[in-house]
Short mmCIF file of C-alpha atoms in Angstrom, two decimals:
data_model
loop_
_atom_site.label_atom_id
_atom_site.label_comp_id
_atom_site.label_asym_id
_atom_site.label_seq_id
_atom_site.Cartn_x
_atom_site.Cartn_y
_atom_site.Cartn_z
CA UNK A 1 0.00 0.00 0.00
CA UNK A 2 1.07 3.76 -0.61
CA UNK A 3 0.71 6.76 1.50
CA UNK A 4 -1.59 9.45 -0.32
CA UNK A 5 1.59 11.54 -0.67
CA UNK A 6 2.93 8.47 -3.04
CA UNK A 7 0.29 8.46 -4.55
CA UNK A 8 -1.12 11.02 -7.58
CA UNK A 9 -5.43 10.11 -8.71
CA UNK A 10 -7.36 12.23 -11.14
CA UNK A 11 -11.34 11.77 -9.97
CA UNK A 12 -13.78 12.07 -13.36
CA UNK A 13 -16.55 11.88 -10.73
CA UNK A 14 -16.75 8.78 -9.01
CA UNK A 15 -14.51 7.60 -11.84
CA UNK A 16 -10.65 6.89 -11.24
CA UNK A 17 -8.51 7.57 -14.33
CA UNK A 18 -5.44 8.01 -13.36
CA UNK A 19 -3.84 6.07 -10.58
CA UNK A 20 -0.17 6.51 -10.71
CA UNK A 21 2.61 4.90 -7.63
CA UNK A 22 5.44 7.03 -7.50
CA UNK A 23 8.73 6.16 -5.76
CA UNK A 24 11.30 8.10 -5.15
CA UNK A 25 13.86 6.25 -7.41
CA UNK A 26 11.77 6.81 -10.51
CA UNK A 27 10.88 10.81 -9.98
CA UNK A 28 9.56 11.43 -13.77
CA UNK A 29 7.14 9.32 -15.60
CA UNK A 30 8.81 8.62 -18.76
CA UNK A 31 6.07 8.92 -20.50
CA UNK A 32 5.37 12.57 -19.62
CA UNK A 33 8.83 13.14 -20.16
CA UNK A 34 9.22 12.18 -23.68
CA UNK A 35 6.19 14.03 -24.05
CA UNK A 36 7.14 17.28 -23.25
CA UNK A 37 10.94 16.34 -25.28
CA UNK A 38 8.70 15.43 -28.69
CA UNK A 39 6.78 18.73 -28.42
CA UNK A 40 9.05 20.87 -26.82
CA UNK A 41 12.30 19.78 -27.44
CA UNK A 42 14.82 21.81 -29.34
CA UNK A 43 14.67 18.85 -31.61
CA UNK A 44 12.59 20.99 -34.11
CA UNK A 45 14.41 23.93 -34.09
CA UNK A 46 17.76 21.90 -34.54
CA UNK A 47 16.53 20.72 -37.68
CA UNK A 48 15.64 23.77 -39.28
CA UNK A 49 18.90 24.82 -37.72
CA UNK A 50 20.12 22.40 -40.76
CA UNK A 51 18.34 23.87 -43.09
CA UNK A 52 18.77 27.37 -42.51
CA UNK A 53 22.83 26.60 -42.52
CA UNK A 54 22.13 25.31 -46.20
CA UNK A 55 19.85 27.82 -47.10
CA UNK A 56 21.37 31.07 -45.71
CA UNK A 57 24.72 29.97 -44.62
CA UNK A 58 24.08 30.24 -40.82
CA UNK A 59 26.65 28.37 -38.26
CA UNK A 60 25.87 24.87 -37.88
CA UNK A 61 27.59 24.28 -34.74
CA UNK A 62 24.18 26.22 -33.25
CA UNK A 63 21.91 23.56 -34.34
CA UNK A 64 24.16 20.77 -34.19
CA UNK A 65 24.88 21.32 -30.19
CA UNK A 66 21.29 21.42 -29.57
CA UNK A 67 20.77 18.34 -31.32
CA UNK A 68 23.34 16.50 -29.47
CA UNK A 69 22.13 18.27 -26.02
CA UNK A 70 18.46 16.53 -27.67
CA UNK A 71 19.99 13.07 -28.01
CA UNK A 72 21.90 13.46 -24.75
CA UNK A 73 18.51 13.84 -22.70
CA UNK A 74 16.44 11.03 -24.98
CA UNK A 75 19.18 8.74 -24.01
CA UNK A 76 19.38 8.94 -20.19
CA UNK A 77 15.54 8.90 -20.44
CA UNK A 78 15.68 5.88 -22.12
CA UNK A 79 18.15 4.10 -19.68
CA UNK A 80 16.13 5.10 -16.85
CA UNK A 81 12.96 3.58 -18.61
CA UNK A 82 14.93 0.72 -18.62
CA UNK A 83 15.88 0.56 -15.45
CA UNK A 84 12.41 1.00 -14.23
CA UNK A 85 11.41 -2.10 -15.65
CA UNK A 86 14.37 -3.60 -14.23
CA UNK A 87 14.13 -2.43 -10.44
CA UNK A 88 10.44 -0.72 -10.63
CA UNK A 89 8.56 -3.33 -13.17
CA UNK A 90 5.06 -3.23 -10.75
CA UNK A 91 4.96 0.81 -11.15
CA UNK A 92 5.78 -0.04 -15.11
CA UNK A 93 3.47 -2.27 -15.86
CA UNK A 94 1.03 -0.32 -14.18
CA UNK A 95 1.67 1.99 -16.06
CA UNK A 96 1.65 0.00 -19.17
CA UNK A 97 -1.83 -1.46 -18.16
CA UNK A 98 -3.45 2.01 -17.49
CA UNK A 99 -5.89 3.20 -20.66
CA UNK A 100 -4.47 6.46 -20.22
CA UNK A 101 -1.07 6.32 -19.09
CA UNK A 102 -0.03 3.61 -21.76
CA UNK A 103 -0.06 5.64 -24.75
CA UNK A 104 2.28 7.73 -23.35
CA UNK A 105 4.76 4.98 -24.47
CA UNK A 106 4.50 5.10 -27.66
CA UNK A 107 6.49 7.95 -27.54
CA UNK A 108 9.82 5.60 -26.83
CA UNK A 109 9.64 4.88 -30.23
CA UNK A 110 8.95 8.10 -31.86
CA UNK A 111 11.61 9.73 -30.17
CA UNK A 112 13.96 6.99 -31.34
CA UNK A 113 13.24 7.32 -34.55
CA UNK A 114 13.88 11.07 -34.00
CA UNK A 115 17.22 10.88 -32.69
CA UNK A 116 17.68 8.11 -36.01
CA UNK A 117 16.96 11.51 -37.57
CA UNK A 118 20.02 13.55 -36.23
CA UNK A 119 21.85 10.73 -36.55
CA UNK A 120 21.76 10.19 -40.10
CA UNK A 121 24.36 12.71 -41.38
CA UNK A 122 27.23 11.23 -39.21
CA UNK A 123 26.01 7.55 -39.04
CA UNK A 124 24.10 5.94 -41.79
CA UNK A 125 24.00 2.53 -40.48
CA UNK A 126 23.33 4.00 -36.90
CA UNK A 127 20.81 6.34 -38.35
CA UNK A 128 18.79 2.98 -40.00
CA UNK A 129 19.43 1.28 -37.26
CA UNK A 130 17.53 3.25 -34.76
CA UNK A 131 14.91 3.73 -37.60
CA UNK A 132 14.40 -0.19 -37.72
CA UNK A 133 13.69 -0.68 -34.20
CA UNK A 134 11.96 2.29 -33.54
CA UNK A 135 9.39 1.66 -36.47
CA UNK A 136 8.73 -2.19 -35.49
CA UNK A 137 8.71 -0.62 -31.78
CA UNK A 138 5.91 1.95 -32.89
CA UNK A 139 3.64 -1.18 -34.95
CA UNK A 140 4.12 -3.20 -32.20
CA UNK A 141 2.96 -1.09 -29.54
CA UNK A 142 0.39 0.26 -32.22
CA UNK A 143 -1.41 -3.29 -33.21
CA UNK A 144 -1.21 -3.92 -29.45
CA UNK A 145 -2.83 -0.95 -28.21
CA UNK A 146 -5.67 -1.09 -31.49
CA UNK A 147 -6.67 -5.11 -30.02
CA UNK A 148 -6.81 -3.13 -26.61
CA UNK A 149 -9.48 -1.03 -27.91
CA UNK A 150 -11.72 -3.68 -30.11
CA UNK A 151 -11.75 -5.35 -27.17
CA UNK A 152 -14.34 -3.00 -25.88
CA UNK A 153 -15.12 -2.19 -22.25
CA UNK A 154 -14.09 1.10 -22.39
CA UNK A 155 -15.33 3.95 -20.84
CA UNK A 156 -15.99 6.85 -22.51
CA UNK A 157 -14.24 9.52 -20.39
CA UNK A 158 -11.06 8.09 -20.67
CA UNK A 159 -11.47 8.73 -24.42
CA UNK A 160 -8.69 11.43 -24.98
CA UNK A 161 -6.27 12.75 -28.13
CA UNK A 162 -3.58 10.52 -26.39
CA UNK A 163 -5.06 7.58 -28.37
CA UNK A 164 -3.26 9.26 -31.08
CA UNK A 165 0.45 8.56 -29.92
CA UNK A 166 -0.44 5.01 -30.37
CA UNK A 167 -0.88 4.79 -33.84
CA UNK A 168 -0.80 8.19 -35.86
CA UNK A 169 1.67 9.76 -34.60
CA UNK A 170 3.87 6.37 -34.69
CA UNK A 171 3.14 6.52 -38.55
CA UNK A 172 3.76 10.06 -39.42
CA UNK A 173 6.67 10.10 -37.91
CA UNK A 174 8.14 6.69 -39.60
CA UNK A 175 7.20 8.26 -43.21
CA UNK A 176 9.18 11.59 -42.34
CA UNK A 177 12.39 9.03 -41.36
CA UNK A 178 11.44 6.61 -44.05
CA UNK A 179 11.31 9.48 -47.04
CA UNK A 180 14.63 10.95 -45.24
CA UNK A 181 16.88 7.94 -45.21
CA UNK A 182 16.12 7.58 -48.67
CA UNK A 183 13.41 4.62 -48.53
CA UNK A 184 10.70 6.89 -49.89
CA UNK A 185 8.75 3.53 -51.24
CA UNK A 186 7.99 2.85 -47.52
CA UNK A 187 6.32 6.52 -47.08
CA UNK A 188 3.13 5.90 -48.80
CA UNK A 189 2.25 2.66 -47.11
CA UNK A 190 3.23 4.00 -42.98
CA UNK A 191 1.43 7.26 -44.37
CA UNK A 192 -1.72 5.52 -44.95
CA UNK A 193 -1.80 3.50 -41.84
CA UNK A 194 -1.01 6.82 -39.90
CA UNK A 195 -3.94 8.51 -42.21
CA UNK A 196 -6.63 5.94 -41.31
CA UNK A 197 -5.76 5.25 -37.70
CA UNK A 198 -5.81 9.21 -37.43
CA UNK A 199 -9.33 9.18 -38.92
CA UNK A 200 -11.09 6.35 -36.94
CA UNK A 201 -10.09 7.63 -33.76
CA UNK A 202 -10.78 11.22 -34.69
CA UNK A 203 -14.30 10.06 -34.68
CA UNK A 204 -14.39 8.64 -31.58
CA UNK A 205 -12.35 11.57 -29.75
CA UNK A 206 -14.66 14.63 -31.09
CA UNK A 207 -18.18 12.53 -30.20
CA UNK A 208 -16.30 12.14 -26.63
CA UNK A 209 -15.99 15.98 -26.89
CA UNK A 210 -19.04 16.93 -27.98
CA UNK A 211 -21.24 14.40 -26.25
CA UNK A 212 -19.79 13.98 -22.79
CA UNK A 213 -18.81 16.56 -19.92
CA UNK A 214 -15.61 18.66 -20.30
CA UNK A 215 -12.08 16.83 -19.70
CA UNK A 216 -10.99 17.32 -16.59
CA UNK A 217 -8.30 19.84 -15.56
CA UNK A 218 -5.85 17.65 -15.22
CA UNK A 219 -6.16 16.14 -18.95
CA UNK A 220 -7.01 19.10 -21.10
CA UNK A 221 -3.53 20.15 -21.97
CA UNK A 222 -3.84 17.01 -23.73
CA UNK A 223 -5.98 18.60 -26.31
CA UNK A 224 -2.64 19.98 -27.72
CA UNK A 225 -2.23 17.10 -28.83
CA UNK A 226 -5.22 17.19 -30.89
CA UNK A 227 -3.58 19.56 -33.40
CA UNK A 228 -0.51 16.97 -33.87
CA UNK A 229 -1.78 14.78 -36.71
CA UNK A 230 -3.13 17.55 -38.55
CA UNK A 231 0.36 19.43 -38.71
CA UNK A 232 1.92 16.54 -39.66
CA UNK A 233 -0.60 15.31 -42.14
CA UNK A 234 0.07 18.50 -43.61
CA UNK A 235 3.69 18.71 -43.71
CA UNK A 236 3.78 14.86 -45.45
CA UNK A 237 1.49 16.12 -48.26
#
């Protein structure tokens, strides 16, 4: 049993959506972490960093220090996900059970493929590499999480735009590392499967929104991530 101070619960109601142990080894949730990298991150701006430098002639050390500061961070988050499952696996596979909590790591992948990114003009083979297991990582976790769901049983105010990190965002992000490591027959098909996924569970997400009481404080700043596939559904066509 935990103390209420170890533990953190998000009430919908009567309704418990969020139930997370936290022990003092494992301060950050991984998943919340890579979250905040992905969006946040000076991954982005790193990589028009690149492009500027060819475009314009600006320094590249500028972009190319952030990206390695970006790596730098994605990699001791990754060891300590690790090691949670190593010396915390109840609190992780909580966390991997939880309807909400588990989409969250999806992200492992995405970010992998990321850093495959940044990679790629120093390491080709490292570069593919990371873009191997990070894309069978992403449809593994992705075909996983979709059974999850046609399984049924779930309740509707747990329906959130985190679905999309399972699937779509998985996708879109394999057909921008697919197209830039030069496999650009590969785009079309992860493209599609991001495309689809993206519309089923847009469906489901905006009849949650329109139909059901407002998300909770606690989850709305998930509605950023609402705008994700869109952006990147853009920037692929």
């Amino acid at each position: 049993m935990y103390s209420p101070s170890q533990t953190l619960t998000v009430q919908l109601k009567s309704f418990t959506v969020l139930t997370i142990a936290q022990h003092p080894p494992w301060p950050l949730n991984l998943g919340l972490s890579l979250t905040r990298i992905w969006h946040t991150s000076p991954h982005f701006f790193s990589f028009t960093q690149r492009v500027a430098a060819k475009l314009w002639h600006l320094p590249t050390w500028i972009g190319e220090a952030i990206m390695l500061l970006t790596i730098a961070i994605w990699l001791v988050l990754l060891l300590l996900y690790v090691g949670k499952w190593l010396w915390a696996r109840a609190d992780a596979l909580a966390e991997f059970e939880h309807p909400v909590l588990c989409c969250f790591i999806g992200l492992v992948p995405v970010s992998t493929m990321f850093v495959a990114i940044a990679i790629a003009p120093y390491s080709r083979a490292i570069a593919i590499t990371l873009f191997v297991v990070g894309t069978i990582g992403q449809l593994s976790f992705g075909v996983y999480r979709s059974g999850q769901l046609w399984m049924g049983r779930r309740k509707p105010e747990i329906i959130t735009p985190i679905l999309y990190l399972s699937t779509v965002a998985g996708s879109f992000v394999s057909t921008i590392v697919a197209s830039t490591l030069g496999y650009r027959e590969w785009g079309p098909l992860f493209f599609g499967g991001g495309l689809f996924s993206w519309l089923a569970l847009e469906s489901m997400i905006m009849q949650r929104l329109y139909l059901l009481e407002a998300l909770p404080k606690s989850l709305r700043p998930t509605l950023g991530i609402q705008l994700a596939p869109l952006s990147l559904a853009v920037l692929l066509i």
